[in-house]
Each structure stands twice: as structure tokens, then as C-alpha cells.
PDB file of N, CA and C in Angstrom:
ATOM      1  N   MET A   1      11.180  -3.749  -4.943  1.00  0.00           N
ATOM      2  CA  MET A   1      11.538  -2.753  -3.954  1.00  0.00           C
ATOM      3  C   MET A   1      13.034  -2.454  -3.987  1.00  0.00           C
ATOM      4  N   VAL A   2      13.824  -3.463  -4.298  1.00  0.00           N
ATOM      5  CA  VAL A   2      15.265  -3.238  -4.351  1.00  0.00           C
ATOM      6  C   VAL A   2      15.595  -2.176  -5.385  1.00  0.00           C
ATOM      7  N   GLU A   3      14.956  -2.251  -6.563  1.00  0.00           N
ATOM      8  CA  GLU A   3      15.260  -1.279  -7.615  1.00  0.00           C
ATOM      9  C   GLU A   3      14.848   0.129  -7.204  1.00  0.00           C
ATOM     10  N   TYR A   4      13.729   0.276  -6.502  1.00  0.00           N
ATOM     11  CA  TYR A   4      13.341   1.604  -6.013  1.00  0.00           C
ATOM     12  C   TYR A   4      14.388   2.142  -5.042  1.00  0.00           C
ATOM     13  N   ASN A   5      14.807   1.312  -4.111  1.00  0.00           N
ATOM     14  CA  ASN A   5      15.840   1.733  -3.159  1.00  0.00           C
ATOM     15  C   ASN A   5      17.150   2.039  -3.871  1.00  0.00           C
ATOM     16  N   LYS A   6      17.487   1.207  -4.838  1.00  0.00           N
ATOM     17  CA  LYS A   6      18.762   1.364  -5.547  1.00  0.00           C
ATOM     18  C   LYS A   6      18.785   2.647  -6.375  1.00  0.00           C
ATOM     19  N   ILE A   7      17.702   2.957  -7.093  1.00  0.00           N
ATOM     20  CA  ILE A   7      17.689   4.164  -7.921  1.00  0.00           C
ATOM     21  C   ILE A   7      17.757   5.404  -7.042  1.00  0.00           C
ATOM     22  N   PHE A   8      17.114   5.370  -5.893  1.00  0.00           N
ATOM     23  CA  PHE A   8      17.197   6.483  -4.946  1.00  0.00           C
ATOM     24  C   PHE A   8      18.630   6.633  -4.429  1.00  0.00           C
ATOM     25  N   ALA A   9      19.196   5.539  -3.953  1.00  0.00           N
ATOM     26  CA  ALA A   9      20.547   5.580  -3.391  1.00  0.00           C
ATOM     27  C   ALA A   9      21.598   5.931  -4.440  1.00  0.00           C
ATOM     28  N   ALA A  10      21.380   5.534  -5.683  1.00  0.00           N
ATOM     29  CA  ALA A  10      22.357   5.785  -6.741  1.00  0.00           C
ATOM     30  C   ALA A  10      22.508   7.269  -7.044  1.00  0.00           C
ATOM     31  N   HIS A  11      21.537   8.062  -6.652  1.00  0.00           N
ATOM     32  CA  HIS A  11      21.598   9.493  -6.923  1.00  0.00           C
ATOM     33  C   HIS A  11      22.011  10.317  -5.697  1.00  0.00           C
ATOM     34  N   LEU A  12      22.348   9.659  -4.622  1.00  0.00           N
ATOM     35  CA  LEU A  12      22.815  10.351  -3.427  1.00  0.00           C
ATOM     36  C   LEU A  12      24.342  10.403  -3.403  1.00  0.00           C
ATOM     37  N   GLU A  13      24.871  11.407  -2.743  1.00  0.00           N
ATOM     38  CA  GLU A  13      26.312  11.472  -2.538  1.00  0.00           C
ATOM     39  C   GLU A  13      26.721  10.344  -1.593  1.00  0.00           C
ATOM     40  N   ARG A  14      27.953   9.899  -1.726  1.00  0.00           N
ATOM     41  CA  ARG A  14      28.461   8.873  -0.808  1.00  0.00           C
ATOM     42  C   ARG A  14      28.517   9.442   0.605  1.00  0.00           C
ATOM     43  N   LEU A  15      28.362   8.562   1.560  1.00  0.00           N
ATOM     44  CA  LEU A  15      28.508   8.974   2.954  1.00  0.00           C
ATOM     45  C   LEU A  15      29.983   9.236   3.232  1.00  0.00           C
ATOM     46  N   PRO A  16      30.291  10.247   4.024  1.00  0.00           N
ATOM     47  CA  PRO A  16      31.701  10.558   4.315  1.00  0.00           C
ATOM     48  C   PRO A  16      32.441   9.335   4.862  1.00  0.00           C
ATOM     49  N   GLY A  17      33.608   9.081   4.307  1.00  0.00           N
ATOM     50  CA  GLY A  17      34.453   7.985   4.769  1.00  0.00           C
ATOM     51  C   GLY A  17      34.198   6.655   4.083  1.00  0.00           C
ATOM     52  N   LEU A  18      33.174   6.568   3.248  1.00  0.00           N
ATOM     53  CA  LEU A  18      32.883   5.317   2.547  1.00  0.00           C
ATOM     54  C   LEU A  18      33.342   5.410   1.097  1.00  0.00           C
ATOM     55  N   LYS A  19      33.712   4.279   0.537  1.00  0.00           N
ATOM     56  CA  LYS A  19      34.160   4.229  -0.856  1.00  0.00           C
ATOM     57  C   LYS A  19      33.024   3.932  -1.818  1.00  0.00           C
ATOM     58  N   ALA A  20      31.863   3.583  -1.301  1.00  0.00           N
ATOM     59  CA  ALA A  20      30.719   3.231  -2.142  1.00  0.00           C
ATOM     60  C   ALA A  20      29.453   3.753  -1.485  1.00  0.00           C
ATOM     61  N   GLY A  21      28.401   3.840  -2.280  1.00  0.00           N
ATOM     62  CA  GLY A  21      27.115   4.243  -1.739  1.00  0.00           C
ATOM     63  C   GLY A  21      26.516   3.130  -0.888  1.00  0.00           C
ATOM     64  N   VAL A  22      25.414   3.433  -0.237  1.00  0.00           N
ATOM     65  CA  VAL A  22      24.798   2.467   0.671  1.00  0.00           C
ATOM     66  C   VAL A  22      23.338   2.266   0.280  1.00  0.00           C
ATOM     67  N   VAL A  23      22.942   1.016   0.148  1.00  0.00           N
ATOM     68  CA  VAL A  23      21.543   0.673  -0.084  1.00  0.00           C
ATOM     69  C   VAL A  23      21.270  -0.668   0.595  1.00  0.00           C
ATOM     70  N   GLU A  24      20.151  -0.750   1.298  1.00  0.00           N
ATOM     71  CA  GLU A  24      19.780  -2.014   1.923  1.00  0.00           C
ATOM     72  C   GLU A  24      18.999  -2.838   0.916  1.00  0.00           C
ATOM     73  N   SER A  25      19.411  -4.071   0.722  1.00  0.00           N
ATOM     74  CA  SER A  25      18.740  -4.923  -0.273  1.00  0.00           C
ATOM     75  C   SER A  25      18.700  -6.366   0.206  1.00  0.00           C
ATOM     76  N   ASN A  26      18.103  -6.573   1.327  1.00  0.00           N
ATOM     77  CA  ASN A  26      18.076  -7.914   1.906  1.00  0.00           C
ATOM     78  C   ASN A  26      16.759  -8.632   1.644  1.00  0.00           C
ATOM     79  N   GLY A  27      16.243  -8.510   0.434  1.00  0.00           N
ATOM     80  CA  GLY A  27      14.975  -9.135   0.087  1.00  0.00           C
ATOM     81  C   GLY A  27      14.971 -10.636   0.251  1.00  0.00           C
ATOM     82  N   SER A  28      16.063 -11.283  -0.113  1.00  0.00           N
ATOM     83  CA  SER A  28      16.096 -12.750  -0.026  1.00  0.00           C
ATOM     84  C   SER A  28      15.983 -13.234   1.413  1.00  0.00           C
ATOM     85  N   GLN A  29      16.383 -12.401   2.350  1.00  0.00           N
ATOM     86  CA  GLN A  29      16.261 -12.782   3.753  1.00  0.00           C
ATOM     87  C   GLN A  29      14.857 -12.536   4.303  1.00  0.00           C
ATOM     88  N   ASN A  30      14.094 -11.671   3.640  1.00  0.00           N
ATOM     89  CA  ASN A  30      12.797 -11.267   4.168  1.00  0.00           C
ATOM     90  C   ASN A  30      11.589 -11.834   3.434  1.00  0.00           C
ATOM     91  N   TYR A  31      11.775 -12.334   2.217  1.00  0.00           N
ATOM     92  CA  TYR A  31      10.644 -12.789   1.411  1.00  0.00           C
ATOM     93  C   TYR A  31      10.813 -14.253   1.030  1.00  0.00           C
ATOM     94  N   GLN A  32       9.787 -15.037   1.295  1.00  0.00           N
ATOM     95  CA  GLN A  32       9.833 -16.469   1.050  1.00  0.00           C
ATOM     96  C   GLN A  32      10.003 -16.800  -0.434  1.00  0.00           C
ATOM     97  N   ASN A  33       9.360 -16.078  -1.318  1.00  0.00           N
ATOM     98  CA  ASN A  33       9.400 -16.360  -2.747  1.00  0.00           C
ATOM     99  C   ASN A  33      10.249 -15.335  -3.495  1.00  0.00           C
ATOM    100  N   TRP A  34      11.379 -14.989  -2.944  1.00  0.00           N
ATOM    101  CA  TRP A  34      12.226 -13.931  -3.495  1.00  0.00           C
ATOM    102  C   TRP A  34      12.642 -14.199  -4.940  1.00  0.00           C
ATOM    103  N   GLU A  35      13.066 -15.405  -5.251  1.00  0.00           N
ATOM    104  CA  GLU A  35      13.505 -15.722  -6.617  1.00  0.00           C
ATOM    105  C   GLU A  35      12.365 -15.542  -7.618  1.00  0.00           C
ATOM    106  N   LYS A  36      11.172 -15.993  -7.269  1.00  0.00           N
ATOM    107  CA  LYS A  36      10.017 -15.822  -8.150  1.00  0.00           C
ATOM    108  C   LYS A  36       9.712 -14.339  -8.340  1.00  0.00           C
ATOM    109  N   MET A  37       9.785 -13.565  -7.276  1.00  0.00           N
ATOM    110  CA  MET A  37       9.539 -12.128  -7.364  1.00  0.00           C
ATOM    111  C   MET A  37      10.582 -11.468  -8.273  1.00  0.00           C
ATOM    112  N   CYS A  38      11.820 -11.877  -8.165  1.00  0.00           N
ATOM    113  CA  CYS A  38      12.881 -11.312  -9.001  1.00  0.00           C
ATOM    114  C   CYS A  38      12.624 -11.604 -10.474  1.00  0.00           C
ATOM    115  N   GLN A  39      12.157 -12.797 -10.781  1.00  0.00           N
ATOM    116  CA  GLN A  39      11.898 -13.181 -12.168  1.00  0.00           C
ATOM    117  C   GLN A  39      10.752 -12.381 -12.775  1.00  0.00           C
ATOM    118  N   GLU A  40       9.888 -11.836 -11.958  1.00  0.00           N
ATOM    119  CA  GLU A  40       8.769 -11.026 -12.442  1.00  0.00           C
ATOM    120  C   GLU A  40       9.145  -9.555 -12.598  1.00  0.00           C
ATOM    121  N   SER A  41      10.336  -9.201 -12.209  1.00  0.00           N
ATOM    122  CA  SER A  41      10.805  -7.819 -12.290  1.00  0.00           C
ATOM    123  C   SER A  41      11.298  -7.485 -13.684  1.00  0.00           C
ATOM    124  N   PRO A  42      11.056  -6.267 -14.162  1.00  0.00           N
ATOM    125  CA  PRO A  42      11.618  -5.844 -15.449  1.00  0.00           C
ATOM    126  C   PRO A  42      13.147  -5.874 -15.444  1.00  0.00           C
ATOM    127  N   ALA A  43      13.752  -5.835 -14.278  1.00  0.00           N
ATOM    128  CA  ALA A  43      15.213  -5.835 -14.164  1.00  0.00           C
ATOM    129  C   ALA A  43      15.806  -7.240 -14.208  1.00  0.00           C
ATOM    130  N   TRP A  44      14.966  -8.272 -14.170  1.00  0.00           N
ATOM    131  CA  TRP A  44      15.464  -9.649 -14.113  1.00  0.00           C
ATOM    132  C   TRP A  44      16.367  -9.940 -15.302  1.00  0.00           C
ATOM    133  N   GLY A  45      17.510 -10.516 -15.024  1.00  0.00           N
ATOM    134  CA  GLY A  45      18.461 -10.885 -16.062  1.00  0.00           C
ATOM    135  C   GLY A  45      19.461  -9.795 -16.399  1.00  0.00           C
ATOM    136  N   LYS A  46      19.252  -8.592 -15.881  1.00  0.00           N
ATOM    137  CA  LYS A  46      20.189  -7.507 -16.130  1.00  0.00           C
ATOM    138  C   LYS A  46      21.389  -7.648 -15.193  1.00  0.00           C
ATOM    139  N   SER A  47      22.558  -7.293 -15.687  1.00  0.00           N
ATOM    140  CA  SER A  47      23.774  -7.442 -14.872  1.00  0.00           C
ATOM    141  C   SER A  47      23.704  -6.612 -13.598  1.00  0.00           C
ATOM    142  N   TRP A  48      23.045  -5.484 -13.646  1.00  0.00           N
ATOM    143  CA  TRP A  48      22.979  -4.605 -12.485  1.00  0.00           C
ATOM    144  C   TRP A  48      21.890  -4.983 -11.486  1.00  0.00           C
ATOM    145  N   ALA A  49      21.114  -5.996 -11.785  1.00  0.00           N
ATOM    146  CA  ALA A  49      20.038  -6.408 -10.882  1.00  0.00           C
ATOM    147  C   ALA A  49      20.517  -7.339  -9.779  1.00  0.00           C
ATOM    148  N   GLU A  50      21.660  -7.961  -9.964  1.00  0.00           N
ATOM    149  CA  GLU A  50      22.201  -8.900  -8.980  1.00  0.00           C
ATOM    150  C   GLU A  50      23.448  -8.322  -8.331  1.00  0.00           C
ATOM    151  N   ALA A  51      23.540  -8.479  -7.043  1.00  0.00           N
ATOM    152  CA  ALA A  51      24.738  -8.044  -6.331  1.00  0.00           C
ATOM    153  C   ALA A  51      25.894  -8.990  -6.655  1.00  0.00           C
ATOM    154  N   GLU A  52      27.065  -8.420  -6.769  1.00  0.00           N
ATOM    155  CA  GLU A  52      28.283  -9.202  -7.010  1.00  0.00           C
ATOM    156  C   GLU A  52      29.265  -8.852  -5.894  1.00  0.00           C
ATOM    157  N   ASP A  53      29.585  -9.830  -5.066  1.00  0.00           N
ATOM    158  CA  ASP A  53      30.432  -9.596  -3.893  1.00  0.00           C
ATOM    159  C   ASP A  53      29.875  -8.481  -3.012  1.00  0.00           C
ATOM    160  N   GLY A  54      28.544  -8.455  -2.874  1.00  0.00           N
ATOM    161  CA  GLY A  54      27.900  -7.485  -2.009  1.00  0.00           C
ATOM    162  C   GLY A  54      27.727  -6.096  -2.610  1.00  0.00           C
ATOM    163  N   MET A  55      28.054  -5.928  -3.887  1.00  0.00           N
ATOM    164  CA  MET A  55      27.961  -4.618  -4.534  1.00  0.00           C
ATOM    165  C   MET A  55      27.090  -4.716  -5.778  1.00  0.00           C
ATOM    166  N   PHE A  56      26.378  -3.647  -6.078  1.00  0.00           N
ATOM    167  CA  PHE A  56      25.662  -3.518  -7.336  1.00  0.00           C
ATOM    168  C   PHE A  56      26.500  -2.643  -8.249  1.00  0.00           C
ATOM    169  N   TYR A  57      26.772  -3.122  -9.442  1.00  0.00           N
ATOM    170  CA  TYR A  57      27.564  -2.365 -10.412  1.00  0.00           C
ATOM    171  C   TYR A  57      26.588  -1.807 -11.454  1.00  0.00           C
ATOM    172  N   LEU A  58      26.364  -0.503 -11.394  1.00  0.00           N
ATOM    173  CA  LEU A  58      25.376   0.149 -12.243  1.00  0.00           C
ATOM    174  C   LEU A  58      26.057   0.746 -13.465  1.00  0.00           C
ATOM    175  N   ASP A  59      25.450   0.510 -14.633  1.00  0.00           N
ATOM    176  CA  ASP A  59      26.035   1.003 -15.878  1.00  0.00           C
ATOM    177  C   ASP A  59      25.112   2.028 -16.536  1.00  0.00           C
ATOM    178  N   GLU A  60      25.467   2.448 -17.738  1.00  0.00           N
ATOM    179  CA  GLU A  60      24.682   3.453 -18.451  1.00  0.00           C
ATOM    180  C   GLU A  60      23.249   2.985 -18.696  1.00  0.00           C
ATOM    181  N   GLU A  61      23.078   1.705 -18.995  1.00  0.00           N
ATOM    182  CA  GLU A  61      21.731   1.165 -19.227  1.00  0.00           C
ATOM    183  C   GLU A  61      20.874   1.318 -17.975  1.00  0.00           C
ATOM    184  N   TYR A  62      21.478   1.080 -16.825  1.00  0.00           N
ATOM    185  CA  TYR A  62      20.745   1.209 -15.564  1.00  0.00           C
ATOM    186  C   TYR A  62      20.182   2.621 -15.415  1.00  0.00           C
ATOM    187  N   TYR A  63      21.044   3.602 -15.586  1.00  0.00           N
ATOM    188  CA  TYR A  63      20.604   4.989 -15.418  1.00  0.00           C
ATOM    189  C   TYR A  63      19.638   5.417 -16.512  1.00  0.00           C
ATOM    190  N   ALA A  64      19.841   4.955 -17.736  1.00  0.00           N
ATOM    191  CA  ALA A  64      18.959   5.310 -18.851  1.00  0.00           C
ATOM    192  C   ALA A  64      17.550   4.742 -18.649  1.00  0.00           C
ATOM    193  N   SER A  65      17.452   3.597 -17.976  1.00  0.00           N
ATOM    194  CA  SER A  65      16.141   2.957 -17.773  1.00  0.00           C
ATOM    195  C   SER A  65      15.599   3.153 -16.365  1.00  0.00           C
ATOM    196  N   ASP A  66      16.303   3.931 -15.536  1.00  0.00           N
ATOM    197  CA  ASP A  66      15.921   4.100 -14.120  1.00  0.00           C
ATOM    198  C   ASP A  66      15.759   2.747 -13.441  1.00  0.00           C
ATOM    199  N   GLY A  67      16.594   1.803 -13.806  1.00  0.00           N
ATOM    200  CA  GLY A  67      16.544   0.485 -13.198  1.00  0.00           C
ATOM    201  C   GLY A  67      15.281  -0.291 -13.516  1.00  0.00           C
ATOM    202  N   GLY A  68      14.527   0.170 -14.527  1.00  0.00           N
ATOM    203  CA  GLY A  68      13.306  -0.524 -14.926  1.00  0.00           C
ATOM    204  C   GLY A  68      12.110  -0.241 -14.037  1.00  0.00           C
ATOM    205  N   ILE A  69      12.219   0.740 -13.128  1.00  0.00           N
ATOM    206  CA  ILE A  69      11.134   0.952 -12.163  1.00  0.00           C
ATOM    207  C   ILE A  69       9.846   1.462 -12.795  1.00  0.00           C
ATOM    208  N   TRP A  70       9.910   1.996 -14.015  1.00  0.00           N
ATOM    209  CA  TRP A  70       8.706   2.512 -14.665  1.00  0.00           C
ATOM    210  C   TRP A  70       8.081   1.487 -15.607  1.00  0.00           C
ATOM    211  N   GLN A  71       8.697   0.328 -15.738  1.00  0.00           N
ATOM    212  CA  GLN A  71       8.151  -0.717 -16.599  1.00  0.00           C
ATOM    213  C   GLN A  71       7.266  -1.663 -15.812  1.00  0.00           C
ATOM    214  N   ILE A  72       6.374  -2.301 -16.495  1.00  0.00           N
ATOM    215  CA  ILE A  72       5.522  -3.318 -15.891  1.00  0.00           C
ATOM    216  C   ILE A  72       6.311  -4.613 -15.847  1.00  0.00           C
ATOM    217  N   GLY A  73       6.195  -5.400 -14.778  1.00  0.00           N
ATOM    218  CA  GLY A  73       6.911  -6.662 -14.654  1.00  0.00           C
ATOM    219  C   GLY A  73       6.776  -7.525 -15.889  1.00  0.00           C
ATOM    220  N   GLY A  74       7.898  -8.074 -16.318  1.00  0.00           N
ATOM    221  CA  GLY A  74       7.904  -8.923 -17.489  1.00  0.00           C
ATOM    222  C   GLY A  74       8.112  -8.167 -18.791  1.00  0.00           C
ATOM    223  N   GLU A  75       7.897  -6.853 -18.791  1.00  0.00           N
ATOM    224  CA  GLU A  75       8.109  -6.020 -19.978  1.00  0.00           C
ATOM    225  C   GLU A  75       9.609  -5.785 -20.133  1.00  0.00           C
ATOM    226  N   LYS A  76      10.177  -6.111 -21.281  1.00  0.00           N
ATOM    227  CA  LYS A  76      11.616  -5.956 -21.490  1.00  0.00           C
ATOM    228  C   LYS A  76      11.898  -4.868 -22.486  1.00  0.00           C
TER     229      LYS A  76
END
């Protein structure tokens, strides 16, 4: 779900007055088996799949693959 939210938010204009886009990604707080779910994601292991200091840093690979949202889990 994070990748779906992230790909949507990545294509929106920034909110006025903010230096970065906004996306809610609090899966680890809401899901008991969050780490296992992340490992089953096509995005697992990608640099853009993990937040760094509260930010997601998206690169060309992210946009070229739409964050992996069209792949089946485990497919790399």
C-alpha cells in the first residue's frame, strides 16, 4: 500500500509552503507483520522503498518501474 500511495503522491505538486511532497506511510505502526509484508513486495531491497530520516528519495528507477506496483510480489 505504501508504494501505491507513494506513486500517487510523487506525481502531485507540492503543497504550498512545503519543501517536499506529502505521503502517509505508517504501515509499521498499523500492521503486526510489517517486515514480512515488506519482504514480499517487489520493491523490497530498493533504496527508494525505505524512508531515510522520514523521507523517501525517489530516483529514475522508481519512476521507470512505477515503484514496482505492477509487478507480482517477489518478482524482481
